[in-house]
Amino acid sequence: MKKTCIRLLCCAVTLCLLLSAVPFAIAAEKKSDCGTDCPYYPTIIVPGLGQSSVVVTDDSGTPITDKDGNKVTAFPAWIQTDKLINSLLGPALLSLFTQRDMGLSDAFADAIEDAFGINKCDENAKPVGNVLTEKFPYPYSEYSEYDKSIVNMHIPFELYPTDLPRDHLYYFEYNSFGNHIDLANELYDFIQLVKAQTGHDKVNLVPLSQGASIVSAMLDYTPAVMDELHKIMFVVPALDGSWIIGDVFNDAITFTDSDYLYHGFLENIRLLDQSTAGLIELVARLFPDEVLMAALQKGVQKLVQNVMIYSTGMWALCPTAAYPSAAQRYLSSPEMASIKAQTDRYYQAQLHHKDNIRKLQEKGVQVFCVAEYDISLINVGTHWNDQNADFIIQLDSTSMGATSANVGETLPDDYKQQNTCCSNPAHNHISPDRVIDASTGLLADTTFYFKNQRHDLTQHNDVILKLAMQLIANDDIKDVYSSPDFPQFNYGRNVKNLLTLLDEAEGVNRKLLTKGQKKRLDAAVENAQTVLSKTVDGPNAVPDAEAQLHKALVLCGKEKATLTTPDVFTPVSDFLYRHYGSNGYSEYPRETAKKGIDALVSFFGAVAGR
Ligand SMILES: [Zn+2]
Ligand SMILES: [Zn+2]
């Protein structure tokens, strides 16, 4: 029950809110001794949603710790297991045995509000919960082991060398649910801090995902900053928000429909974690539809109405096309006037983001972008399959207007490259798979596309990381034609498992292997290293190398025979859906129900008897 509650809570809402930012004392002391002829530019990473350390504190502002001594994080919610069980277990058991809503939906909604409530903001969109954003107002070269662990969890700098000196590398921590105008001002202040510490008059910015909304706001509110920038590398930027948030703010949620919940929503969630989705399904079926749906509807309602609409950080993720109706729905009361004034201001910045980027270019600032495509949005909202996306953000937003066919489709046979944003007729901006026309994206010549790359796994794509490390170190790459290592169109990949397997292979004592084992292992290691050394390769290069290395390790007795843990829940769940649709167990035909309930009674009897 414990795990189930947490999983239900975590998965019911994949979107959330966070808290306040403690202003860093500006430490203007110069930290690097590079002179006026320094060839580098200090670089500030502006991470994405939840990629900063925001921790829960006590009333005195001291971070609280869990039983292992780790700070308790507030993103996306503050899950207090014991409290959850206390509030949910009674109503859940009552509802289970009576097959009626015995307070479960209200208890569930309260639990959601309680967990996410740590990230609440007031009527001026200022965070009010006990949270602290841990700031790093000094370069990476001065990071403690703890600082490094926080940053590398999100962006693995330690794995990817860059020529940029570590005393020129900075990471801007912020609260994803914080006040968006404050965040833009804090970023501006951080740039001043970096300039003072390095003695440079210009910096590079690398905004990822939500971080791009903060950069976009800053460019609009404080245009003078444009003269303080040398280069921006946007990585899957939320420049025109995400339709996931657009749908949430327009009450266009899919999973509060029971049929869709089982046969659609959870299916897509399986992309994230198949086994958890299957388990959620099985547990959800313990309750009749009306109980489950009431719980989900009330939970979503509380999360949106009591937490999310007070966060201007979240509003900044609403697409321009979704904003007017959402603002009408949630921000038209006098109580919300201050928040609406702030979100209206950002809406204007969002409408002008392309103009602002053009201004940057006119000032000589180099602007690059990485966009990912051919994975539908996670199907939280009704617009999930309207256009091409990277699972989290639609391509139109991350590519600043590239034309694309939808996922699984191609541009029409007679489609001609539009060249809206490219003036060189010799350029071919149509992707080899004929899904993308990059010539209509604002940065037609400096946007790199990765097919089948999931947004939330971007940090495991070694090619994107290598591209970033080169772009921040020097100006050798001018556009997508500068280096054959980094073409405009490439494949997504995830090298996390491959790196883990390689580590394991390195640890194998070769002296204990037979000649045959050693040969296989060495060949697999060599192949893996070759794959990792290339930035242009086939779409299956990484999975193939992984499989070969895994097989070799199994042969050496070092690995389990399967790459992934077997998923027992999904087949059962599929069977239930095929035979019974979306019904809860109690609504199944009598015989099945009887067997199911007998099984449950003996299960709970066994638990109680333990
Ligand atoms: Zn320098
Ligand atoms: Zn071009």
PDB file of C-alpha atoms in Angstrom, residues 371-597:
ATOM      1  CA  ALA A 371      15.543  20.348 -31.079  1.00  0.00           C
ATOM      2  CA  GLU A 372      14.250  16.787 -30.775  1.00  0.00           C
ATOM      3  CA  TYR A 373      11.396  15.141 -32.636  1.00  0.00           C
ATOM      4  CA  ASP A 374       9.272  12.121 -33.581  1.00  0.00           C
ATOM      5  CA  ILE A 375       7.917  11.294 -30.113  1.00  0.00           C
ATOM      6  CA  SER A 376       4.368  12.379 -29.271  1.00  0.00           C
ATOM      7  CA  LEU A 377       3.736  14.507 -26.224  1.00  0.00           C
ATOM      8  CA  ILE A 378       2.979  12.515 -23.107  1.00  0.00           C
ATOM      9  CA  ASN A 379      -0.788  12.263 -23.325  1.00  0.00           C
ATOM     10  CA  VAL A 380      -1.842  14.300 -20.338  1.00  0.00           C
ATOM     11  CA  GLY A 381      -3.812  16.761 -22.442  1.00  0.00           C
ATOM     12  CA  THR A 382      -6.070  16.525 -25.455  1.00  0.00           C
ATOM     13  CA  HIS A 383      -3.512  18.203 -27.781  1.00  0.00           C
ATOM     14  CA  TRP A 384      -0.993  15.433 -27.184  1.00  0.00           C
ATOM     15  CA  ASN A 385      -1.005  14.096 -30.722  1.00  0.00           C
ATOM     16  CA  ASP A 386      -1.695  17.256 -32.722  1.00  0.00           C
ATOM     17  CA  GLN A 387       1.858  17.880 -33.792  1.00  0.00           C
ATOM     18  CA  ASN A 388       5.391  16.570 -33.682  1.00  0.00           C
ATOM     19  CA  ALA A 389       7.109  16.692 -30.305  1.00  0.00           C
ATOM     20  CA  ASP A 390       9.834  15.296 -28.041  1.00  0.00           C
ATOM     21  CA  PHE A 391       7.531  13.770 -25.382  1.00  0.00           C
ATOM     22  CA  ILE A 392       7.483  16.963 -23.282  1.00  0.00           C
ATOM     23  CA  ILE A 393       7.472  19.938 -25.688  1.00  0.00           C
ATOM     24  CA  GLN A 394       6.019  20.321 -29.169  1.00  0.00           C
ATOM     25  CA  LEU A 395       8.620  20.799 -31.912  1.00  0.00           C
ATOM     26  CA  ASP A 396       7.179  24.139 -32.996  1.00  0.00           C
ATOM     27  CA  SER A 397       8.220  25.560 -29.615  1.00  0.00           C
ATOM     28  CA  THR A 398      11.708  24.038 -29.406  1.00  0.00           C
ATOM     29  CA  SER A 399      12.569  24.683 -33.078  1.00  0.00           C
ATOM     30  CA  MET A 400      11.129  28.196 -33.176  1.00  0.00           C
ATOM     31  CA  GLY A 401       8.784  27.370 -36.020  1.00  0.00           C
ATOM     32  CA  ALA A 402      10.168  24.474 -38.071  1.00  0.00           C
ATOM     33  CA  THR A 403       7.566  22.829 -40.278  1.00  0.00           C
ATOM     34  CA  SER A 404       7.061  19.150 -39.581  1.00  0.00           C
ATOM     35  CA  ALA A 405       4.877  16.169 -40.319  1.00  0.00           C
ATOM     36  CA  ASN A 406       3.267  14.587 -37.299  1.00  0.00           C
ATOM     37  CA  VAL A 407       4.885  11.654 -35.504  1.00  0.00           C
ATOM     38  CA  GLY A 408       4.976   8.617 -37.794  1.00  0.00           C
ATOM     39  CA  GLU A 409       4.148  10.672 -40.886  1.00  0.00           C
ATOM     40  CA  THR A 410       6.169  12.447 -43.564  1.00  0.00           C
ATOM     41  CA  LEU A 411       5.775  15.727 -45.386  1.00  0.00           C
ATOM     42  CA  PRO A 412       3.618  15.426 -48.538  1.00  0.00           C
ATOM     43  CA  ASP A 413       5.469  14.155 -51.640  1.00  0.00           C
ATOM     44  CA  ASP A 414       5.035  17.476 -53.402  1.00  0.00           C
ATOM     45  CA  TYR A 415       6.199  19.501 -50.390  1.00  0.00           C
ATOM     46  CA  LYS A 416       8.818  22.120 -51.293  1.00  0.00           C
ATOM     47  CA  GLN A 417      11.287  23.630 -48.840  1.00  0.00           C
ATOM     48  CA  GLN A 418       9.871  27.017 -47.769  1.00  0.00           C
ATOM     49  CA  ASN A 419      13.126  28.877 -47.032  1.00  0.00           C
ATOM     50  CA  THR A 420      11.324  31.346 -44.766  1.00  0.00           C
ATOM     51  CA  CYS A 421      14.388  31.647 -42.542  1.00  0.00           C
ATOM     52  CA  CYS A 422      17.166  30.598 -44.932  1.00  0.00           C
ATOM     53  CA  SER A 423      18.417  32.762 -47.761  1.00  0.00           C
ATOM     54  CA  ASN A 424      20.836  30.281 -49.298  1.00  0.00           C
ATOM     55  CA  PRO A 425      19.062  28.330 -52.071  1.00  0.00           C
ATOM     56  CA  ALA A 426      21.864  25.749 -52.044  1.00  0.00           C
ATOM     57  CA  HIS A 427      20.912  24.569 -48.561  1.00  0.00           C
ATOM     58  CA  ASN A 428      18.851  21.442 -48.118  1.00  0.00           C
ATOM     59  CA  HIS A 429      16.902  21.794 -44.874  1.00  0.00           C
ATOM     60  CA  ILE A 430      14.549  18.868 -45.411  1.00  0.00           C
ATOM     61  CA  SER A 431      15.422  16.018 -43.042  1.00  0.00           C
ATOM     62  CA  PRO A 432      16.479  12.732 -44.685  1.00  0.00           C
ATOM     63  CA  ASP A 433      13.338  11.097 -43.273  1.00  0.00           C
ATOM     64  CA  ARG A 434      11.231  13.926 -44.825  1.00  0.00           C
ATOM     65  CA  VAL A 435       9.658  14.779 -41.466  1.00  0.00           C
ATOM     66  CA  ILE A 436      11.177  18.244 -40.951  1.00  0.00           C
ATOM     67  CA  ASP A 437      11.587  21.394 -43.003  1.00  0.00           C
ATOM     68  CA  ALA A 438      14.131  23.244 -40.887  1.00  0.00           C
ATOM     69  CA  SER A 439      14.093  26.250 -43.225  1.00  0.00           C
ATOM     70  CA  THR A 440      11.024  27.681 -41.490  1.00  0.00           C
ATOM     71  CA  GLY A 441      12.602  27.478 -38.035  1.00  0.00           C
ATOM     72  CA  LEU A 442      13.976  30.843 -36.952  1.00  0.00           C
ATOM     73  CA  LEU A 443      17.531  29.487 -36.674  1.00  0.00           C
ATOM     74  CA  ALA A 444      17.444  27.464 -39.894  1.00  0.00           C
ATOM     75  CA  ASP A 445      21.231  27.241 -40.196  1.00  0.00           C
ATOM     76  CA  THR A 446      22.082  26.787 -36.523  1.00  0.00           C
ATOM     77  CA  THR A 447      19.477  24.326 -35.252  1.00  0.00           C
ATOM     78  CA  PHE A 448      20.510  20.695 -34.750  1.00  0.00           C
ATOM     79  CA  TYR A 449      17.750  18.070 -34.855  1.00  0.00           C
ATOM     80  CA  PHE A 450      17.735  14.686 -33.154  1.00  0.00           C
ATOM     81  CA  LYS A 451      15.185  12.125 -34.266  1.00  0.00           C
ATOM     82  CA  ASN A 452      13.540   9.897 -31.635  1.00  0.00           C
ATOM     83  CA  GLN A 453      15.240  11.689 -28.794  1.00  0.00           C
ATOM     84  CA  ARG A 454      13.195  11.995 -25.651  1.00  0.00           C
ATOM     85  CA  HIS A 455      13.317  15.426 -24.015  1.00  0.00           C
ATOM     86  CA  ASP A 456      13.755  14.146 -20.481  1.00  0.00           C
ATOM     87  CA  LEU A 457      16.669  11.899 -21.500  1.00  0.00           C
ATOM     88  CA  THR A 458      18.615  14.604 -23.327  1.00  0.00           C
ATOM     89  CA  GLN A 459      21.402  14.505 -20.743  1.00  0.00           C
ATOM     90  CA  HIS A 460      22.145  10.906 -21.756  1.00  0.00           C
ATOM     91  CA  ASN A 461      22.678  11.822 -25.400  1.00  0.00           C
ATOM     92  CA  ASP A 462      26.471  12.023 -25.624  1.00  0.00           C
ATOM     93  CA  VAL A 463      26.363  13.708 -29.029  1.00  0.00           C
ATOM     94  CA  ILE A 464      24.323  16.639 -27.736  1.00  0.00           C
ATOM     95  CA  LEU A 465      26.626  16.919 -24.730  1.00  0.00           C
ATOM     96  CA  LYS A 466      29.727  16.891 -26.937  1.00  0.00           C
ATOM     97  CA  LEU A 467      28.221  19.522 -29.209  1.00  0.00           C
ATOM     98  CA  ALA A 468      27.464  21.696 -26.182  1.00  0.00           C
ATOM     99  CA  MET A 469      30.965  21.252 -24.753  1.00  0.00           C
ATOM    100  CA  GLN A 470      32.479  22.339 -28.046  1.00  0.00           C
ATOM    101  CA  LEU A 471      30.129  25.302 -28.543  1.00  0.00           C
ATOM    102  CA  ILE A 472      30.915  26.710 -25.100  1.00  0.00           C
ATOM    103  CA  ALA A 473      34.664  26.236 -25.530  1.00  0.00           C
ATOM    104  CA  ASN A 474      35.262  27.957 -28.855  1.00  0.00           C
ATOM    105  CA  ASP A 475      33.647  29.438 -31.951  1.00  0.00           C
ATOM    106  CA  ASP A 476      34.808  26.772 -34.430  1.00  0.00           C
ATOM    107  CA  ILE A 477      31.248  25.671 -35.113  1.00  0.00           C
ATOM    108  CA  LYS A 478      29.427  28.473 -36.888  1.00  0.00           C
ATOM    109  CA  ASP A 479      26.426  26.537 -38.176  1.00  0.00           C
ATOM    110  CA  VAL A 480      25.151  23.071 -39.107  1.00  0.00           C
ATOM    111  CA  TYR A 481      27.574  22.993 -42.046  1.00  0.00           C
ATOM    112  CA  SER A 482      30.747  23.665 -40.028  1.00  0.00           C
ATOM    113  CA  SER A 483      31.561  20.126 -38.963  1.00  0.00           C
ATOM    114  CA  PRO A 484      30.668  16.725 -40.407  1.00  0.00           C
ATOM    115  CA  ASP A 485      30.633  15.539 -36.784  1.00  0.00           C
ATOM    116  CA  PHE A 486      27.558  17.644 -36.103  1.00  0.00           C
ATOM    117  CA  PRO A 487      25.161  17.662 -39.074  1.00  0.00           C
ATOM    118  CA  GLN A 488      21.737  19.306 -38.968  1.00  0.00           C
ATOM    119  CA  PHE A 489      19.914  15.977 -38.697  1.00  0.00           C
ATOM    120  CA  ASN A 490      21.015  13.196 -36.409  1.00  0.00           C
ATOM    121  CA  TYR A 491      19.587  10.370 -34.299  1.00  0.00           C
ATOM    122  CA  GLY A 492      18.670  10.456 -30.643  1.00  0.00           C
ATOM    123  CA  ARG A 493      20.499   8.071 -28.340  1.00  0.00           C
ATOM    124  CA  ASN A 494      20.916   7.163 -24.722  1.00  0.00           C
ATOM    125  CA  VAL A 495      24.358   5.987 -23.629  1.00  0.00           C
ATOM    126  CA  LYS A 496      23.665   5.655 -19.921  1.00  0.00           C
ATOM    127  CA  ASN A 497      23.452   1.841 -19.886  1.00  0.00           C
ATOM    128  CA  LEU A 498      26.316   1.454 -22.300  1.00  0.00           C
ATOM    129  CA  LEU A 499      28.590   3.506 -20.029  1.00  0.00           C
ATOM    130  CA  THR A 500      27.539   1.431 -17.026  1.00  0.00           C
ATOM    131  CA  LEU A 501      28.281  -1.812 -18.891  1.00  0.00           C
ATOM    132  CA  LEU A 502      31.657  -0.463 -20.008  1.00  0.00           C
ATOM    133  CA  ASP A 503      32.530   0.349 -16.401  1.00  0.00           C
ATOM    134  CA  GLU A 504      31.621  -3.163 -15.449  1.00  0.00           C
ATOM    135  CA  ALA A 505      33.685  -4.624 -18.277  1.00  0.00           C
ATOM    136  CA  GLU A 506      36.691  -2.621 -17.164  1.00  0.00           C
ATOM    137  CA  GLY A 507      36.375  -4.094 -13.692  1.00  0.00           C
ATOM    138  CA  VAL A 508      36.517  -7.679 -14.946  1.00  0.00           C
ATOM    139  CA  ASN A 509      39.717  -9.493 -14.002  1.00  0.00           C
ATOM    140  CA  ARG A 510      40.971 -10.666 -17.408  1.00  0.00           C
ATOM    141  CA  LYS A 511      43.301 -13.205 -15.820  1.00  0.00           C
ATOM    142  CA  LEU A 512      40.318 -15.256 -14.655  1.00  0.00           C
ATOM    143  CA  LEU A 513      38.769 -15.492 -18.126  1.00  0.00           C
ATOM    144  CA  THR A 514      39.190 -18.196 -20.708  1.00  0.00           C
ATOM    145  CA  LYS A 515      40.732 -17.218 -24.008  1.00  0.00           C
ATOM    146  CA  GLY A 516      37.307 -17.260 -25.661  1.00  0.00           C
ATOM    147  CA  GLN A 517      35.647 -15.147 -22.959  1.00  0.00           C
ATOM    148  CA  LYS A 518      38.437 -12.594 -23.073  1.00  0.00           C
ATOM    149  CA  LYS A 519      38.248 -12.332 -26.842  1.00  0.00           C
ATOM    150  CA  ARG A 520      34.492 -11.747 -26.800  1.00  0.00           C
ATOM    151  CA  LEU A 521      34.701  -9.199 -24.010  1.00  0.00           C
ATOM    152  CA  ASP A 522      37.565  -7.256 -25.576  1.00  0.00           C
ATOM    153  CA  ALA A 523      35.778  -7.159 -28.929  1.00  0.00           C
ATOM    154  CA  ALA A 524      32.588  -5.893 -27.311  1.00  0.00           C
ATOM    155  CA  VAL A 525      34.469  -3.233 -25.352  1.00  0.00           C
ATOM    156  CA  GLU A 526      36.296  -2.108 -28.469  1.00  0.00           C
ATOM    157  CA  ASN A 527      33.027  -1.871 -30.386  1.00  0.00           C
ATOM    158  CA  ALA A 528      31.379   0.105 -27.599  1.00  0.00           C
ATOM    159  CA  GLN A 529      34.272   2.524 -27.499  1.00  0.00           C
ATOM    160  CA  THR A 530      34.124   2.962 -31.256  1.00  0.00           C
ATOM    161  CA  VAL A 531      30.406   3.714 -31.072  1.00  0.00           C
ATOM    162  CA  LEU A 532      30.996   6.228 -28.291  1.00  0.00           C
ATOM    163  CA  SER A 533      33.762   7.918 -30.229  1.00  0.00           C
ATOM    164  CA  LYS A 534      31.464   8.628 -33.158  1.00  0.00           C
ATOM    165  CA  THR A 535      28.958  11.447 -33.223  1.00  0.00           C
ATOM    166  CA  VAL A 536      27.318  10.304 -36.448  1.00  0.00           C
ATOM    167  CA  ASP A 537      26.091   6.716 -36.493  1.00  0.00           C
ATOM    168  CA  GLY A 538      23.042   4.574 -37.229  1.00  0.00           C
ATOM    169  CA  PRO A 539      19.968   4.703 -35.005  1.00  0.00           C
ATOM    170  CA  ASN A 540      20.730   1.250 -33.542  1.00  0.00           C
ATOM    171  CA  ALA A 541      24.438   1.695 -32.925  1.00  0.00           C
ATOM    172  CA  VAL A 542      24.060   2.199 -29.180  1.00  0.00           C
ATOM    173  CA  PRO A 543      21.479  -0.541 -28.492  1.00  0.00           C
ATOM    174  CA  ASP A 544      23.508  -2.981 -30.631  1.00  0.00           C
ATOM    175  CA  ALA A 545      26.742  -2.177 -28.800  1.00  0.00           C
ATOM    176  CA  GLU A 546      24.880  -2.507 -25.509  1.00  0.00           C
ATOM    177  CA  ALA A 547      23.543  -5.941 -26.473  1.00  0.00           C
ATOM    178  CA  GLN A 548      26.954  -7.174 -27.620  1.00  0.00           C
ATOM    179  CA  LEU A 549      28.654  -6.009 -24.435  1.00  0.00           C
ATOM    180  CA  HIS A 550      25.907  -7.425 -22.296  1.00  0.00           C
ATOM    181  CA  LYS A 551      26.198 -10.812 -23.974  1.00  0.00           C
ATOM    182  CA  ALA A 552      29.960 -10.817 -23.471  1.00  0.00           C
ATOM    183  CA  LEU A 553      29.532  -9.983 -19.784  1.00  0.00           C
ATOM    184  CA  VAL A 554      26.980 -12.758 -19.374  1.00  0.00           C
ATOM    185  CA  LEU A 555      29.471 -15.120 -20.963  1.00  0.00           C
ATOM    186  CA  CYS A 556      32.008 -14.014 -18.340  1.00  0.00           C
ATOM    187  CA  GLY A 557      29.430 -14.622 -15.602  1.00  0.00           C
ATOM    188  CA  LYS A 558      29.233 -10.938 -14.774  1.00  0.00           C
ATOM    189  CA  GLU A 559      25.699  -9.983 -15.787  1.00  0.00           C
ATOM    190  CA  LYS A 560      22.193 -11.290 -15.506  1.00  0.00           C
ATOM    191  CA  ALA A 561      20.929 -12.821 -18.716  1.00  0.00           C
ATOM    192  CA  THR A 562      18.296 -10.151 -19.401  1.00  0.00           C
ATOM    193  CA  LEU A 563      18.941  -6.486 -19.899  1.00  0.00           C
ATOM    194  CA  THR A 564      15.740  -5.344 -18.216  1.00  0.00           C
ATOM    195  CA  THR A 565      13.764  -6.696 -15.301  1.00  0.00           C
ATOM    196  CA  PRO A 566      10.766  -8.667 -16.542  1.00  0.00           C
ATOM    197  CA  ASP A 567       7.500  -6.756 -16.397  1.00  0.00           C
ATOM    198  CA  VAL A 568       4.797  -8.906 -14.877  1.00  0.00           C
ATOM    199  CA  PHE A 569       2.133  -6.246 -14.576  1.00  0.00           C
ATOM    200  CA  THR A 570       1.683  -5.129 -18.150  1.00  0.00           C
ATOM    201  CA  PRO A 571       0.532  -8.461 -19.642  1.00  0.00           C
ATOM    202  CA  VAL A 572      -2.015  -8.897 -16.835  1.00  0.00           C
ATOM    203  CA  SER A 573      -3.222  -5.365 -17.287  1.00  0.00           C
ATOM    204  CA  ASP A 574      -3.529  -5.820 -21.065  1.00  0.00           C
ATOM    205  CA  PHE A 575      -5.514  -9.019 -20.515  1.00  0.00           C
ATOM    206  CA  LEU A 576      -7.898  -7.234 -18.165  1.00  0.00           C
ATOM    207  CA  TYR A 577      -8.430  -4.391 -20.584  1.00  0.00           C
ATOM    208  CA  ARG A 578      -9.076  -6.737 -23.504  1.00  0.00           C
ATOM    209  CA  HIS A 579     -11.661  -8.689 -21.545  1.00  0.00           C
ATOM    210  CA  TYR A 580     -13.247  -6.144 -19.278  1.00  0.00           C
ATOM    211  CA  GLY A 581     -12.574  -2.702 -20.694  1.00  0.00           C
ATOM    212  CA  SER A 582     -12.034  -0.024 -18.112  1.00  0.00           C
ATOM    213  CA  ASN A 583     -14.171  -1.544 -15.363  1.00  0.00           C
ATOM    214  CA  GLY A 584     -12.997  -1.989 -11.811  1.00  0.00           C
ATOM    215  CA  TYR A 585     -12.764  -5.555 -10.532  1.00  0.00           C
ATOM    216  CA  SER A 586     -16.127  -5.379  -8.788  1.00  0.00           C
ATOM    217  CA  GLU A 587     -17.829  -4.621 -12.057  1.00  0.00           C
ATOM    218  CA  TYR A 588     -16.459  -7.730 -13.740  1.00  0.00           C
ATOM    219  CA  PRO A 589     -18.744 -10.642 -14.332  1.00  0.00           C
ATOM    220  CA  ARG A 590     -19.861 -12.252 -11.119  1.00  0.00           C
ATOM    221  CA  GLU A 591     -17.562 -15.287 -11.175  1.00  0.00           C
ATOM    222  CA  THR A 592     -14.462 -13.278 -11.888  1.00  0.00           C
ATOM    223  CA  ALA A 593     -15.408 -10.803  -9.224  1.00  0.00           C
ATOM    224  CA  LYS A 594     -15.919 -13.539  -6.693  1.00  0.00           C
ATOM    225  CA  LYS A 595     -12.514 -15.034  -7.402  1.00  0.00           C
ATOM    226  CA  GLY A 596     -10.909 -11.618  -7.308  1.00  0.00           C
ATOM    227  CA  ILE A 597     -12.467 -10.686  -4.002  1.00  0.00           C
TER     228      ILE A 597
END
